[in-house]
JSON list of C-alpha atoms in Angstrom, two decimals:
[
{"chain": "M", "resi": 1, "resn": "MET", "atom": "CA", "xyz": [112.47, 154.84, 150.55]},
{"chain": "M", "resi": 2, "resn": "GLN", "atom": "CA", "xyz": [111.28, 152.54, 147.77]},
{"chain": "M", "resi": 3, "resn": "LEU", "atom": "CA", "xyz": [112.99, 149.40, 146.49]},
{"chain": "M", "resi": 4, "resn": "THR", "atom": "CA", "xyz": [114.22, 149.32, 142.93]},
{"chain": "M", "resi": 5, "resn": "GLU", "atom": "CA", "xyz": [112.92, 146.35, 140.94]},
{"chain": "M", "resi": 6, "resn": "TYR", "atom": "CA", "xyz": [116.40, 144.82, 140.94]},
{"chain": "M", "resi": 7, "resn": "HIS", "atom": "CA", "xyz": [116.77, 145.13, 144.74]},
{"chain": "M", "resi": 8, "resn": "ARG", "atom": "CA", "xyz": [113.25, 143.81, 145.28]},
{"chain": "M", "resi": 9, "resn": "GLU", "atom": "CA", "xyz": [114.24, 140.72, 143.29]},
{"chain": "M", "resi": 10, "resn": "VAL", "atom": "CA", "xyz": [117.44, 140.32, 145.33]},
{"chain": "M", "resi": 11, "resn": "PHE", "atom": "CA", "xyz": [115.43, 140.47, 148.58]},
{"chain": "M", "resi": 12, "resn": "ILE", "atom": "CA", "xyz": [112.92, 137.93, 147.21]},
{"chain": "M", "resi": 13, "resn": "GLY", "atom": "CA", "xyz": [115.72, 135.57, 146.21]},
{"chain": "M", "resi": 14, "resn": "LEU", "atom": "CA", "xyz": [117.24, 135.80, 149.69]},
{"chain": "M", "resi": 15, "resn": "LEU", "atom": "CA", "xyz": [113.84, 135.30, 151.31]},
{"chain": "M", "resi": 16, "resn": "LEU", "atom": "CA", "xyz": [113.38, 132.11, 149.29]},
{"chain": "M", "resi": 17, "resn": "GLY", "atom": "CA", "xyz": [116.54, 130.94, 151.09]},
{"chain": "M", "resi": 18, "resn": "ASP", "atom": "CA", "xyz": [118.05, 131.94, 154.44]},
{"chain": "M", "resi": 19, "resn": "GLY", "atom": "CA", "xyz": [116.88, 135.55, 154.59]},
{"chain": "M", "resi": 20, "resn": "SER", "atom": "CA", "xyz": [114.18, 136.68, 156.98]},
{"chain": "M", "resi": 21, "resn": "LEU", "atom": "CA", "xyz": [112.06, 139.73, 157.69]},
{"chain": "M", "resi": 22, "resn": "LYS", "atom": "CA", "xyz": [110.98, 141.13, 161.06]},
{"chain": "M", "resi": 23, "resn": "THR", "atom": "CA", "xyz": [108.40, 143.82, 161.79]},
{"chain": "M", "resi": 24, "resn": "ASN", "atom": "CA", "xyz": [108.01, 146.41, 164.48]},
{"chain": "M", "resi": 25, "resn": "LYS", "atom": "CA", "xyz": [105.20, 145.93, 167.01]},
{"chain": "M", "resi": 26, "resn": "SER", "atom": "CA", "xyz": [102.75, 148.11, 165.08]},
{"chain": "M", "resi": 27, "resn": "LYS", "atom": "CA", "xyz": [103.62, 146.31, 161.80]},
{"chain": "M", "resi": 28, "resn": "THR", "atom": "CA", "xyz": [104.18, 149.54, 159.88]},
{"chain": "M", "resi": 29, "resn": "VAL", "atom": "CA", "xyz": [107.73, 148.72, 158.74]},
{"chain": "M", "resi": 30, "resn": "ALA", "atom": "CA", "xyz": [109.89, 145.63, 158.30]},
{"chain": "M", "resi": 31, "resn": "TYR", "atom": "CA", "xyz": [113.62, 144.98, 158.20]},
{"chain": "M", "resi": 32, "resn": "PHE", "atom": "CA", "xyz": [115.64, 142.28, 156.50]},
{"chain": "M", "resi": 33, "resn": "LYS", "atom": "CA", "xyz": [118.02, 140.01, 158.41]},
{"chain": "M", "resi": 34, "resn": "TYR", "atom": "CA", "xyz": [120.53, 137.54, 156.99]},
{"chain": "M", "resi": 35, "resn": "ASN", "atom": "CA", "xyz": [122.95, 135.30, 158.90]},
{"chain": "M", "resi": 36, "resn": "GLN", "atom": "CA", "xyz": [125.76, 133.39, 157.26]},
{"chain": "M", "resi": 37, "resn": "SER", "atom": "CA", "xyz": [128.85, 131.52, 158.48]},
{"chain": "M", "resi": 38, "resn": "VAL", "atom": "CA", "xyz": [132.14, 133.43, 158.36]},
{"chain": "M", "resi": 39, "resn": "ILE", "atom": "CA", "xyz": [133.22, 130.83, 155.80]},
{"chain": "M", "resi": 40, "resn": "ARG", "atom": "CA", "xyz": [130.98, 132.80, 153.41]},
{"chain": "M", "resi": 41, "resn": "THR", "atom": "CA", "xyz": [132.39, 136.24, 154.31]},
{"chain": "M", "resi": 42, "resn": "GLY", "atom": "CA", "xyz": [132.99, 137.15, 150.66]},
{"chain": "M", "resi": 43, "resn": "TYR", "atom": "CA", "xyz": [129.36, 136.42, 149.77]},
{"chain": "M", "resi": 44, "resn": "VAL", "atom": "CA", "xyz": [128.01, 138.39, 152.75]},
{"chain": "M", "resi": 45, "resn": "PHE", "atom": "CA", "xyz": [130.08, 141.43, 151.76]},
{"chain": "M", "resi": 46, "resn": "HIS", "atom": "CA", "xyz": [128.94, 141.03, 148.15]},
{"chain": "M", "resi": 47, "resn": "LEU", "atom": "CA", "xyz": [125.34, 141.16, 149.44]},
{"chain": "M", "resi": 48, "resn": "PHE", "atom": "CA", "xyz": [126.21, 144.19, 151.54]},
{"chain": "M", "resi": 49, "resn": "ASP", "atom": "CA", "xyz": [127.67, 145.93, 148.47]},
{"chain": "M", "resi": 50, "resn": "THR", "atom": "CA", "xyz": [124.48, 145.11, 146.57]},
{"chain": "M", "resi": 51, "resn": "LEU", "atom": "CA", "xyz": [122.10, 146.18, 149.35]},
{"chain": "M", "resi": 52, "resn": "SER", "atom": "CA", "xyz": [124.20, 148.86, 151.11]},
{"chain": "M", "resi": 53, "resn": "HIS", "atom": "CA", "xyz": [121.74, 151.62, 150.17]},
{"chain": "M", "resi": 54, "resn": "TYR", "atom": "CA", "xyz": [119.18, 149.84, 152.37]},
{"chain": "M", "resi": 55, "resn": "CYS", "atom": "CA", "xyz": [121.57, 149.01, 155.25]},
{"chain": "M", "resi": 56, "resn": "THR", "atom": "CA", "xyz": [122.67, 151.14, 158.18]},
{"chain": "M", "resi": 57, "resn": "HIS", "atom": "CA", "xyz": [126.05, 149.50, 158.83]},
{"chain": "M", "resi": 58, "resn": "LEU", "atom": "CA", "xyz": [128.49, 146.81, 157.79]},
{"chain": "M", "resi": 59, "resn": "PRO", "atom": "CA", "xyz": [127.68, 143.16, 158.60]},
{"chain": "M", "resi": 60, "resn": "ASN", "atom": "CA", "xyz": [128.14, 142.32, 162.31]},
{"chain": "M", "resi": 61, "resn": "TYR", "atom": "CA", "xyz": [130.43, 139.54, 163.48]},
{"chain": "M", "resi": 62, "resn": "HIS", "atom": "CA", "xyz": [128.97, 137.17, 166.10]},
{"chain": "M", "resi": 63, "resn": "VAL", "atom": "CA", "xyz": [130.44, 134.27, 168.06]},
{"chain": "M", "resi": 64, "resn": "ARG", "atom": "CA", "xyz": [128.22, 131.37, 169.08]},
{"chain": "M", "resi": 65, "resn": "LYS", "atom": "CA", "xyz": [129.25, 129.44, 172.15]},
{"chain": "M", "resi": 66, "resn": "TYR", "atom": "CA", "xyz": [128.85, 125.95, 170.65]},
{"chain": "M", "resi": 67, "resn": "ASP", "atom": "CA", "xyz": [128.64, 126.66, 166.94]},
{"chain": "M", "resi": 68, "resn": "THR", "atom": "CA", "xyz": [130.46, 128.42, 164.16]},
{"chain": "M", "resi": 69, "resn": "ASP", "atom": "CA", "xyz": [131.03, 132.16, 164.06]},
{"chain": "M", "resi": 70, "resn": "TYR", "atom": "CA", "xyz": [128.72, 134.06, 161.72]},
{"chain": "M", "resi": 71, "resn": "LEU", "atom": "CA", "xyz": [128.09, 137.40, 160.08]},
{"chain": "M", "resi": 72, "resn": "GLN", "atom": "CA", "xyz": [124.75, 139.15, 160.33]},
{"chain": "M", "resi": 73, "resn": "LEU", "atom": "CA", "xyz": [123.45, 141.63, 157.78]},
{"chain": "M", "resi": 74, "resn": "TYR", "atom": "CA", "xyz": [120.54, 143.94, 158.63]},
{"chain": "M", "resi": 75, "resn": "SER", "atom": "CA", "xyz": [118.63, 146.41, 156.51]},
{"chain": "M", "resi": 76, "resn": "ARG", "atom": "CA", "xyz": [116.96, 149.59, 157.64]},
{"chain": "M", "resi": 77, "resn": "SER", "atom": "CA", "xyz": [113.34, 149.30, 158.77]},
{"chain": "M", "resi": 78, "resn": "LEU", "atom": "CA", "xyz": [111.35, 150.23, 155.68]},
{"chain": "M", "resi": 79, "resn": "PRO", "atom": "CA", "xyz": [107.66, 150.35, 154.76]},
{"chain": "M", "resi": 80, "resn": "ALA", "atom": "CA", "xyz": [108.63, 148.94, 151.34]},
{"chain": "M", "resi": 81, "resn": "LEU", "atom": "CA", "xyz": [109.80, 145.69, 153.00]},
{"chain": "M", "resi": 82, "resn": "LEU", "atom": "CA", "xyz": [106.44, 145.31, 154.75]},
{"chain": "M", "resi": 83, "resn": "GLU", "atom": "CA", "xyz": [104.87, 144.28, 151.42]},
{"chain": "M", "resi": 84, "resn": "LEU", "atom": "CA", "xyz": [107.36, 141.41, 151.18]},
{"chain": "M", "resi": 85, "resn": "TYR", "atom": "CA", "xyz": [106.72, 140.50, 154.82]},
{"chain": "M", "resi": 86, "resn": "GLU", "atom": "CA", "xyz": [102.99, 140.22, 154.16]},
{"chain": "M", "resi": 87, "resn": "PHE", "atom": "CA", "xyz": [103.70, 138.02, 151.14]},
{"chain": "M", "resi": 88, "resn": "PHE", "atom": "CA", "xyz": [106.20, 135.67, 152.82]},
{"chain": "M", "resi": 89, "resn": "TYR", "atom": "CA", "xyz": [104.76, 135.46, 156.36]},
{"chain": "M", "resi": 90, "resn": "LYS", "atom": "CA", "xyz": [101.51, 134.19, 157.83]},
{"chain": "M", "resi": 91, "resn": "ASP", "atom": "CA", "xyz": [100.86, 134.77, 161.53]},
{"chain": "M", "resi": 92, "resn": "GLY", "atom": "CA", "xyz": [104.56, 135.63, 161.98]},
{"chain": "M", "resi": 93, "resn": "VAL", "atom": "CA", "xyz": [105.80, 132.37, 160.41]},
{"chain": "M", "resi": 94, "resn": "LYS", "atom": "CA", "xyz": [107.74, 132.35, 157.14]},
{"chain": "M", "resi": 95, "resn": "ILE", "atom": "CA", "xyz": [105.94, 130.49, 154.36]},
{"chain": "M", "resi": 96, "resn": "LEU", "atom": "CA", "xyz": [106.59, 129.62, 150.74]},
{"chain": "M", "resi": 97, "resn": "PRO", "atom": "CA", "xyz": [103.95, 131.57, 148.78]},
{"chain": "M", "resi": 98, "resn": "GLN", "atom": "CA", "xyz": [101.80, 129.39, 146.52]},
{"chain": "M", "resi": 99, "resn": "CYS", "atom": "CA", "xyz": [102.63, 131.48, 143.46]},
{"chain": "M", "resi": 100, "resn": "PHE", "atom": "CA", "xyz": [106.38, 131.67, 144.13]},
{"chain": "M", "resi": 101, "resn": "GLU", "atom": "CA", "xyz": [107.12, 130.38, 140.61]},
{"chain": "M", "resi": 102, "resn": "ASP", "atom": "CA", "xyz": [105.78, 133.69, 139.28]},
{"chain": "M", "resi": 103, "resn": "LEU", "atom": "CA", "xyz": [108.50, 135.49, 141.26]},
{"chain": "M", "resi": 104, "resn": "LEU", "atom": "CA", "xyz": [111.42, 133.70, 139.63]},
{"chain": "M", "resi": 105, "resn": "THR", "atom": "CA", "xyz": [113.58, 135.91, 137.44]},
{"chain": "M", "resi": 106, "resn": "PRO", "atom": "CA", "xyz": [117.22, 135.70, 136.31]},
{"chain": "M", "resi": 107, "resn": "VAL", "atom": "CA", "xyz": [118.17, 137.87, 139.32]},
{"chain": "M", "resi": 108, "resn": "ILE", "atom": "CA", "xyz": [116.44, 135.51, 141.77]},
{"chain": "M", "resi": 109, "resn": "SER", "atom": "CA", "xyz": [117.46, 132.26, 140.15]}
]
């Protein structure tokens, strides 16, 4: 499953913020993960509506023992997200790519 250009830009915009990517052990696919406080429920469901084609289920509700409750949005594990992982991560740590200004579009901004 490939990403449309629009959805690629949405993922990039989220990765420039609170979004993250994880890979499987063999690093052949990656999945997107996004956590947000329940105060932002409307925004999380807007993201789900936008990215639902790439998700397997609705956002999950989680309760932290000493913190606020939050929603968690996951995507499917996709080879197409691996390209973004390789761009935004070095040795498993999220980085800000040097040429990130070239990524900025009206969708991302």
